[in-house]
Short mmCIF file of C-alpha atoms and ligand atoms in Angstrom, two decimals:
data_model
loop_
_atom_site.label_atom_id
_atom_site.label_comp_id
_atom_site.label_asym_id
_atom_site.label_seq_id
_atom_site.Cartn_x
_atom_site.Cartn_y
_atom_site.Cartn_z
CA MET A 1 17.48 -22.57 -3.43
CA SER A 2 17.37 -20.16 -5.87
CA ARG A 3 14.35 -18.09 -6.10
CA LYS A 4 13.60 -15.94 -9.75
CA VAL A 5 12.56 -12.42 -8.81
CA ALA A 6 10.30 -10.38 -11.76
CA LEU A 7 10.48 -6.39 -10.39
CA VAL A 8 7.90 -4.23 -11.82
CA GLY A 9 8.35 -0.59 -10.92
CA ALA A 10 12.19 -1.28 -10.70
CA THR A 11 13.20 2.80 -10.78
CA GLY A 12 11.29 3.67 -7.79
CA SER A 13 11.74 4.01 -4.05
CA ILE A 14 10.58 0.11 -3.22
CA GLY A 15 12.32 -1.28 -6.43
CA ARG A 16 15.38 0.27 -5.83
CA GLN A 17 15.13 -1.06 -2.50
CA ALA A 18 14.21 -4.47 -3.76
CA LEU A 19 17.83 -4.28 -6.09
CA GLU A 20 19.47 -3.74 -3.17
CA ILE A 21 17.79 -6.80 -1.16
CA VAL A 22 18.28 -9.06 -4.46
CA ASP A 23 22.48 -8.29 -5.26
CA ALA A 24 22.88 -9.11 -1.17
CA HIS A 25 21.26 -12.69 -1.59
CA PRO A 26 23.02 -15.34 -4.43
CA GLU A 27 19.65 -17.37 -4.18
CA LEU A 28 17.49 -14.75 -5.54
CA GLN A 29 18.18 -14.05 -9.16
CA LEU A 30 16.49 -11.15 -10.82
CA VAL A 31 15.13 -12.13 -14.25
CA ALA A 32 13.02 -8.95 -15.29
CA ALA A 33 12.66 -5.63 -14.26
CA ALA A 34 10.21 -3.24 -15.69
CA SER A 35 9.77 0.50 -15.07
CA GLY A 36 6.99 3.41 -16.47
CA SER A 37 9.42 5.65 -18.67
CA THR A 38 13.14 5.53 -16.96
CA PRO A 39 15.32 3.62 -18.70
CA VAL A 40 16.49 -0.06 -17.51
CA ASP A 41 18.42 -1.44 -19.76
CA GLY A 42 21.26 -4.09 -18.69
CA LEU A 43 19.06 -4.89 -15.03
CA ALA A 44 17.61 -8.16 -15.65
CA PRO A 45 17.63 -10.54 -19.05
CA PHE A 46 14.33 -9.14 -19.31
CA THR A 47 13.26 -5.61 -19.35
CA GLN A 48 10.32 -3.10 -20.49
CA VAL A 49 9.64 0.47 -20.06
CA GLY A 50 5.98 1.13 -20.11
CA GLY A 51 3.19 -0.93 -21.85
CA ASP A 52 1.61 -3.93 -20.99
CA VAL A 53 4.28 -6.37 -18.65
CA THR A 54 1.91 -9.49 -18.78
CA GLU A 55 4.24 -10.54 -21.57
CA LEU A 56 8.09 -9.85 -19.89
CA LEU A 57 6.21 -12.14 -16.80
CA GLU A 58 5.15 -15.13 -18.90
CA ARG A 59 8.72 -15.40 -20.69
CA SER A 60 10.70 -14.48 -17.81
CA GLU A 61 8.91 -16.94 -15.57
CA PRO A 62 9.41 -15.82 -12.41
CA ASP A 63 9.30 -17.60 -8.83
CA VAL A 64 8.19 -14.50 -7.28
CA VAL A 65 6.82 -10.94 -8.78
CA LEU A 66 6.87 -7.82 -6.65
CA ASN A 67 4.62 -5.16 -7.80
CA ALA A 68 6.72 -2.10 -6.62
CA VAL A 69 4.43 0.48 -9.45
CA VAL A 70 2.66 3.13 -7.89
CA GLY A 71 -0.92 3.46 -8.45
CA PHE A 72 -4.15 1.04 -10.42
CA ALA A 73 -1.19 0.75 -13.26
CA GLY A 74 -0.02 -1.95 -11.19
CA LEU A 75 -3.67 -3.63 -11.31
CA PRO A 76 -2.41 -6.20 -14.36
CA VAL A 77 0.76 -7.19 -12.94
CA THR A 78 -1.29 -7.97 -9.22
CA LEU A 79 -3.42 -10.10 -11.85
CA TRP A 80 -0.87 -11.48 -13.81
CA ALA A 81 0.87 -13.15 -10.70
CA LEU A 82 -2.40 -14.41 -8.94
CA GLU A 83 -4.16 -15.95 -11.70
CA HIS A 84 -1.13 -17.82 -12.38
CA GLY A 85 -0.07 -19.39 -9.26
CA VAL A 86 2.50 -16.69 -8.89
CA ASP A 87 3.98 -15.42 -5.59
CA LEU A 88 3.11 -11.92 -5.38
CA ALA A 89 5.31 -9.73 -2.83
CA LEU A 90 2.85 -6.77 -2.90
CA ALA A 91 3.89 -2.82 -2.47
CA ASN A 92 1.41 -1.73 -4.58
CA LYS A 93 -1.64 -1.43 -2.29
CA GLU A 94 -3.96 0.69 -4.70
CA SER A 95 -4.52 -2.65 -6.77
CA LEU A 96 -5.40 -4.55 -4.40
CA VAL A 97 -7.79 -1.78 -2.80
CA ALA A 98 -9.18 -1.27 -6.38
CA ALA A 99 -9.82 -4.65 -7.19
CA GLY A 100 -10.26 -6.76 -4.04
CA ALA A 101 -12.58 -9.17 -4.73
CA LEU A 102 -11.46 -9.86 -8.00
CA ALA A 103 -8.08 -10.16 -6.92
CA LEU A 104 -8.77 -12.97 -3.86
CA ALA A 105 -10.83 -14.79 -6.37
CA ALA A 106 -8.13 -14.63 -9.13
CA ARG A 107 -5.47 -15.95 -6.39
CA ALA A 108 -7.94 -18.80 -5.14
CA ARG A 109 -7.76 -19.37 -8.86
CA GLY A 110 -3.94 -19.73 -9.10
CA GLY A 111 -3.25 -20.80 -5.85
CA GLY A 112 0.19 -18.37 -5.28
CA ARG A 113 1.05 -16.95 -2.07
CA LEU A 114 0.07 -13.03 -1.45
CA LEU A 115 2.78 -11.55 0.53
CA PRO A 116 2.69 -8.55 1.79
CA VAL A 117 5.17 -5.86 1.27
CA ASP A 118 3.84 -2.92 3.15
CA SER A 119 5.47 -2.31 6.24
CA GLU A 120 2.14 -2.95 8.44
CA HIS A 121 1.05 -5.74 6.74
CA SER A 122 3.80 -7.40 6.67
CA ALA A 123 4.18 -6.83 10.55
CA ALA A 124 0.58 -8.08 10.73
CA PHE A 125 1.04 -11.11 8.41
CA GLN A 126 4.29 -11.76 10.72
CA LEU A 127 1.83 -11.63 13.70
CA GLN A 128 -0.89 -13.92 12.78
CA GLU A 129 1.34 -16.38 11.12
CA GLY A 130 0.41 -19.69 12.88
CA ALA A 131 -3.06 -18.39 14.94
CA ALA A 132 -6.57 -19.36 14.37
CA ARG A 133 -9.01 -17.11 12.89
CA GLU A 134 -10.93 -16.71 15.54
CA SER A 135 -8.39 -16.58 17.96
CA ILE A 136 -8.21 -12.77 16.78
CA HIS A 137 -9.76 -10.49 18.30
CA SER A 138 -8.72 -7.23 16.47
CA LEU A 139 -6.08 -5.94 14.16
CA VAL A 140 -3.97 -2.22 15.13
CA LEU A 141 -2.31 -0.71 11.89
CA THR A 142 -0.19 2.35 12.89
CA ALA A 143 0.62 5.32 11.09
CA SER A 144 3.01 8.20 12.12
CA GLY A 145 0.44 10.52 11.41
CA GLY A 146 2.49 12.33 8.36
CA PRO A 147 4.33 16.15 8.52
CA PHE A 148 1.18 17.53 9.34
CA ARG A 149 0.69 15.50 12.79
CA GLY A 150 -1.62 17.61 15.24
CA ARG A 151 -2.71 20.26 12.82
CA THR A 152 -6.07 21.75 12.47
CA ARG A 153 -7.60 22.06 9.42
CA ASP A 154 -7.43 25.61 9.44
CA GLU A 155 -3.48 25.33 9.36
CA LEU A 156 -3.71 23.09 6.88
CA ALA A 157 -5.35 25.60 4.46
CA ASP A 158 -2.38 26.69 2.63
CA VAL A 159 0.45 23.66 2.91
CA THR A 160 2.98 23.43 -0.19
CA ALA A 161 3.28 20.02 -1.94
CA GLU A 162 7.06 21.10 -0.95
CA GLU A 163 6.00 20.72 2.86
CA ALA A 164 3.87 17.67 2.43
CA LEU A 165 6.52 15.78 0.68
CA ALA A 166 8.54 15.93 3.86
CA HIS A 167 8.10 12.64 5.58
CA PRO A 168 9.13 12.63 9.28
CA THR A 169 10.16 9.15 8.98
CA TRP A 170 10.10 7.23 5.95
CA SER A 171 11.48 8.25 2.80
CA MET A 172 9.24 7.24 0.03
CA GLY A 173 7.89 7.95 -3.67
CA PRO A 174 6.01 10.95 -4.08
CA LYS A 175 2.35 9.79 -4.43
CA ILE A 176 2.52 7.67 -1.21
CA THR A 177 4.60 10.70 0.31
CA ILE A 178 1.58 12.39 -0.22
CA ASP A 179 -1.02 9.83 0.85
CA SER A 180 0.89 9.76 4.42
CA ALA A 181 0.21 13.33 4.94
CA THR A 182 -3.06 13.20 4.18
CA LEU A 183 -3.83 9.93 5.83
CA ALA A 184 -5.12 8.55 2.82
CA ASN A 185 -2.19 5.92 2.96
CA LYS A 186 -3.62 4.88 6.14
CA GLY A 187 -7.02 4.82 4.71
CA LEU A 188 -5.66 2.69 1.31
CA GLU A 189 -3.91 0.13 4.13
CA LEU A 190 -7.08 0.16 6.22
CA ILE A 191 -8.91 -1.75 2.74
CA GLU A 192 -6.09 -3.46 2.08
CA ALA A 193 -5.76 -5.19 5.16
CA HIS A 194 -9.59 -6.12 4.99
CA PHE A 195 -8.89 -8.00 2.08
CA LEU A 196 -5.30 -9.00 3.09
CA PHE A 197 -6.62 -10.94 6.20
CA ASP A 198 -9.99 -11.58 5.59
CA LEU A 199 -10.99 -9.27 8.51
CA PRO A 200 -14.60 -6.97 8.59
CA TYR A 201 -13.29 -3.63 9.24
CA GLU A 202 -14.70 -3.32 12.75
CA GLN A 203 -11.83 -5.02 13.65
CA ILE A 204 -9.21 -2.82 11.96
CA GLU A 205 -8.36 -0.10 13.71
CA VAL A 206 -5.69 2.41 13.21
CA VAL A 207 -3.65 4.43 15.64
CA VAL A 208 -1.14 6.92 15.53
CA HIS A 209 2.59 6.04 16.52
CA PRO A 210 4.98 9.21 15.26
CA THR A 211 8.00 7.05 15.92
CA SER A 212 6.82 4.23 13.36
CA ILE A 213 8.51 1.85 15.50
CA VAL A 214 5.40 -0.47 16.11
CA HIS A 215 4.45 -1.37 12.58
CA ALA A 216 1.18 -3.50 13.44
CA LEU A 217 -0.32 -4.92 16.63
CA VAL A 218 -2.76 -7.97 16.70
CA ARG A 219 -4.89 -8.59 19.86
CA PHE A 220 -6.08 -12.12 21.05
CA ARG A 221 -9.23 -13.26 22.33
CA ASP A 222 -7.02 -14.50 25.58
CA GLY A 223 -6.45 -10.58 26.34
CA ALA A 224 -2.52 -11.04 24.83
CA THR A 225 -1.87 -8.09 22.13
CA LEU A 226 1.34 -8.83 20.50
CA ALA A 227 3.39 -6.28 18.14
CA HIS A 228 5.43 -5.80 15.90
CA LEU A 229 8.72 -3.68 15.98
CA GLY A 230 11.89 -2.55 14.14
CA TYR A 231 13.34 0.78 12.68
CA PRO A 232 11.37 1.86 10.00
CA ASP A 233 13.23 0.65 7.11
CA MET A 234 11.52 -0.91 3.91
CA ARG A 235 14.35 -3.29 3.71
CA VAL A 236 12.60 -5.20 6.41
CA PRO A 237 9.53 -6.05 4.72
CA ILE A 238 10.70 -6.13 1.09
CA SER A 239 13.52 -8.98 2.31
CA TYR A 240 10.72 -11.32 4.00
CA ALA A 241 8.33 -11.22 1.18
CA LEU A 242 11.35 -12.38 -1.09
CA THR A 243 12.85 -14.66 0.84
CA TYR A 244 9.72 -16.19 2.55
CA PRO A 245 9.54 -18.53 4.25
CA GLU A 246 13.06 -17.86 5.51
CA ARG A 247 14.14 -14.85 7.77
CA SER A 248 17.30 -13.95 5.67
CA ALA A 249 19.54 -11.33 6.98
CA THR A 250 19.76 -7.18 5.92
CA GLN A 251 21.63 -4.82 6.87
CA VAL A 252 19.08 -3.03 8.96
CA ALA A 253 20.53 -2.68 12.62
CA PRO A 254 18.62 -4.43 15.40
CA LEU A 255 16.61 -2.75 17.22
CA ASP A 256 18.18 -0.82 20.79
CA LEU A 257 15.51 -0.21 23.06
CA ALA A 258 18.19 1.28 26.20
CA SER A 259 18.77 4.03 23.64
CA GLY A 260 15.46 5.29 24.94
CA LEU A 261 12.23 4.78 22.14
CA THR A 262 9.49 6.64 22.40
CA LEU A 263 6.35 4.09 22.03
CA ALA A 264 3.78 6.81 22.11
CA PHE A 265 -0.01 6.19 20.47
CA GLU A 266 -3.01 8.24 20.18
CA ALA A 267 -6.41 8.33 18.11
CA PRO A 268 -6.01 9.60 14.52
CA ASP A 269 -7.68 13.55 13.91
CA VAL A 270 -10.63 12.42 11.40
CA GLU A 271 -11.54 16.31 11.00
CA SER A 272 -8.39 17.44 10.05
CA PHE A 273 -7.74 14.30 8.01
CA PRO A 274 -11.17 12.88 6.33
CA LEU A 275 -9.67 10.96 3.80
CA LEU A 276 -9.17 7.51 6.95
CA ARG A 277 -12.45 8.31 7.26
CA LEU A 278 -14.24 8.19 4.03
CA ALA A 279 -11.77 4.93 3.26
CA ARG A 280 -13.48 3.16 6.01
CA GLU A 281 -16.80 4.16 4.40
CA ALA A 282 -15.89 2.87 1.59
CA GLY A 283 -14.76 0.02 2.52
CA GLU A 284 -17.65 -0.72 4.37
CA ARG A 285 -20.02 0.19 1.32
CA GLY A 286 -18.12 -2.50 -0.81
CA GLY A 287 -18.77 -2.82 -4.31
CA THR A 288 -16.70 -0.62 -6.40
CA TYR A 289 -16.61 2.02 -3.82
CA PRO A 290 -13.07 1.62 -2.84
CA CYS A 291 -12.04 1.89 -6.60
CA ALA A 292 -13.55 4.66 -6.81
CA TYR A 293 -11.91 6.21 -3.49
CA ASN A 294 -8.34 5.15 -4.67
CA ALA A 295 -8.91 6.68 -8.20
CA ALA A 296 -10.24 10.04 -7.11
CA ASN A 297 -7.57 9.93 -4.77
CA GLU A 298 -4.89 9.71 -7.64
CA VAL A 299 -6.57 12.72 -9.16
CA GLY A 300 -6.53 14.66 -6.39
CA VAL A 301 -2.74 14.03 -5.43
CA ALA A 302 -1.60 14.29 -8.76
CA ALA A 303 -3.37 17.87 -9.33
CA PHE A 304 -2.35 18.78 -5.68
CA LEU A 305 1.41 17.95 -6.69
CA GLU A 306 1.10 19.83 -9.55
CA GLY A 307 -0.26 22.99 -7.55
CA ARG A 308 -3.78 22.76 -8.63
CA LEU A 309 -5.74 22.01 -5.99
CA PRO A 310 -5.09 22.65 -2.41
CA PHE A 311 -3.82 20.23 -0.15
CA LEU A 312 -7.64 19.81 1.70
CA GLY A 313 -9.41 20.01 -1.83
CA ILE A 314 -7.64 16.03 -2.45
CA ALA A 315 -10.58 14.96 0.31
CA ASP A 316 -13.19 17.05 -0.95
CA VAL A 317 -12.47 15.74 -5.07
CA VAL A 318 -12.73 12.31 -2.82
CA GLU A 319 -15.80 12.61 -0.59
CA GLU A 320 -17.56 14.39 -3.52
CA THR A 321 -16.69 11.78 -6.20
CA LEU A 322 -17.61 9.00 -4.21
CA ALA A 323 -21.33 10.70 -3.50
CA LEU A 324 -21.45 10.53 -7.49
CA VAL A 325 -20.63 7.23 -8.00
CA GLY A 326 -22.69 4.18 -8.55
CA GLY A 327 -20.54 1.72 -6.67
CA ALA A 328 -22.12 -1.59 -7.53
CA GLY A 329 -19.60 -4.48 -7.46
CA ALA A 330 -17.44 -5.38 -10.57
CA ARG A 331 -18.49 -8.24 -12.06
CA SER A 332 -15.18 -8.52 -14.48
CA LEU A 333 -11.96 -6.60 -15.26
CA ALA A 334 -13.47 -5.14 -17.81
CA GLU A 335 -16.58 -3.31 -15.39
CA LEU A 336 -13.86 -3.04 -12.97
CA VAL A 337 -11.37 -0.56 -15.35
CA GLU A 338 -14.82 1.27 -16.04
CA ALA A 339 -15.39 2.17 -12.54
CA ASP A 340 -12.34 3.37 -12.01
CA ALA A 341 -12.19 5.05 -15.24
CA GLU A 342 -16.00 6.95 -14.16
CA ALA A 343 -14.32 7.92 -11.21
CA ARG A 344 -11.80 9.26 -12.33
CA ARG A 345 -13.85 11.78 -14.96
CA LEU A 346 -16.12 12.62 -12.01
CA ALA A 347 -12.76 13.50 -9.84
CA THR A 348 -11.59 15.64 -12.52
CA GLU A 349 -15.09 17.35 -12.97
CA ARG A 350 -15.14 17.63 -9.42
CA LEU A 351 -11.29 19.63 -9.61
CA LYS A 352 -12.62 22.75 -11.56
CA VAL A 353 -15.02 23.26 -8.61
CA VAL A 354 -12.94 22.41 -5.45
CA ALA A 355 -9.73 24.23 -7.04
N1 NAP B 1 8.23 3.96 -0.67
C1 NAP B 1 8.03 3.32 0.60
O1 NAP B 1 8.53 3.30 1.26
C2 NAP B 1 6.57 2.54 0.24
C3 NAP B 1 5.97 1.96 1.24
C4 NAP B 1 5.16 0.85 1.44
C5 NAP B 1 4.26 0.71 0.33
N2 NAP B 1 4.83 1.60 -0.80
C6 NAP B 1 3.42 1.40 -2.02
O2 NAP B 1 4.53 0.69 -3.53
C7 NAP B 1 4.53 1.41 -4.51
C8 NAP B 1 5.54 2.53 -5.01
O3 NAP B 1 5.80 3.17 -4.44
P1 NAP B 1 7.41 3.97 -4.38
O4 NAP B 1 7.20 4.86 -3.21
O5 NAP B 1 8.28 2.85 -4.90
O6 NAP B 1 6.76 4.49 -5.72
P2 NAP B 1 7.85 5.42 -6.72
O7 NAP B 1 8.81 5.67 -6.09
O8 NAP B 1 6.91 6.53 -7.14
O9 NAP B 1 8.19 4.30 -7.94
C9 NAP B 1 6.72 4.14 -8.98
C10 NAP B 1 7.87 3.01 -9.70
O10 NAP B 1 6.66 2.60 -10.24
C11 NAP B 1 6.78 2.58 -12.19
N3 NAP B 1 5.67 2.64 -12.72
C12 NAP B 1 4.61 3.95 -12.89
N4 NAP B 1 4.02 3.36 -13.63
C13 NAP B 1 4.18 2.38 -13.92
C14 NAP B 1 3.33 1.75 -14.92
N5 NAP B 1 2.81 2.25 -16.26
N6 NAP B 1 3.72 0.16 -15.34
C15 NAP B 1 5.05 -0.07 -14.53
N7 NAP B 1 5.96 0.78 -13.92
C16 NAP B 1 5.22 1.89 -13.68
C17 NAP B 1 7.85 3.66 -11.78
O11 NAP B 1 8.52 3.71 -13.35
P3 NAP B 1 9.29 5.07 -13.64
O12 NAP B 1 10.74 5.09 -12.88
O13 NAP B 1 9.64 4.85 -14.90
O14 NAP B 1 8.25 6.59 -13.22
C18 NAP B 1 8.69 3.63 -10.57
O15 NAP B 1 9.73 2.49 -10.70
C19 NAP B 1 3.06 2.04 -4.04
O16 NAP B 1 1.86 1.42 -4.23
C20 NAP B 1 3.62 2.65 -2.86
O17 NAP B 1 2.15 2.44 -2.25
C21 NAP B 1 5.44 2.54 -1.10
#
């Protein structure tokens, strides 16, 4: 059966891998492609660079929208798909983190499916399929630990953007690679999992697993734990989301167990990497605290990449911003956009102090 795909963020790391998946599947038909500023002419019947993509989505009438935009800028795509009952393959975790309650309300109205593309959430989604909610004891998300795993705070003081961009197991866009180095990525994923799976934070654990072979585990109330394993390759969750509920073939090799896999796990170091702790606190406080966490982190990461902020300053900016925002829940998109803007203003002011 043919499936019409709209791909927003087509020129990024996820976007390019999604194009590979679409090319390999005759039943997937790319009807729209959009980017922030890189040309996408000729990639699909409907294309757009920058600006509001909702009209492009309306005109192209997709069956599934893959949101591969980076950052809060992906919010209109998430809300459009959920509101219109069009399946949403979601890589853009920031939109769900910032607008969780509004997004879930839009999904309830629209009735479409929300299919996670983040590898851990795709794994957790697959592990929970068919399981009764009350049978789940807890969800475990794995983190590679990033390039600085094992370092103390002192050893992180002078790390450069170049060092932070050298991720040990995943090849990704620059923002998420820095988020992986600070563990903010796992913090965002914790909040994402809370909204995706309707689990309270105390039922979601994060463990460090350096080889990124196990993507998630679900513990059940009978003492059984199921794990999802595979080589770290985003084509697997992208393909799963685009061809759901079929599990189509990919070019990714089957797991070779006899070659000697290391499946080690350890607790995350929240002293050296406080952004994981701050995400949990923001998530538990609820309201627009997760939105502020995300906004301040985006400001901090951009400043770090531009050499205007030290690595540890990213967490300082986020912590100080969270202490200053009101955090009340957003009743409308306008209120959410205002909360995001306010957090960005405060974070930008903190940059001057922290840098
Ligand atoms: N990369 C991964 O392996 C991975 C894994 C899990 C989750 N994710 C998530 O997937 C998302 C994308 O990550 P990525 O690594 O693919 O990022 P990326 O390589 O930086 O690509 C970002 C994409 O978003 C586009 N974009 C930026 N601003 C836009 C806007 N305002 N409107 C429309 N498009 C816009 C960019 O267009 P231009 O080329 O014109 O800038 C580019 O196509 C992030 O939320 C990330 O957390 C990524």
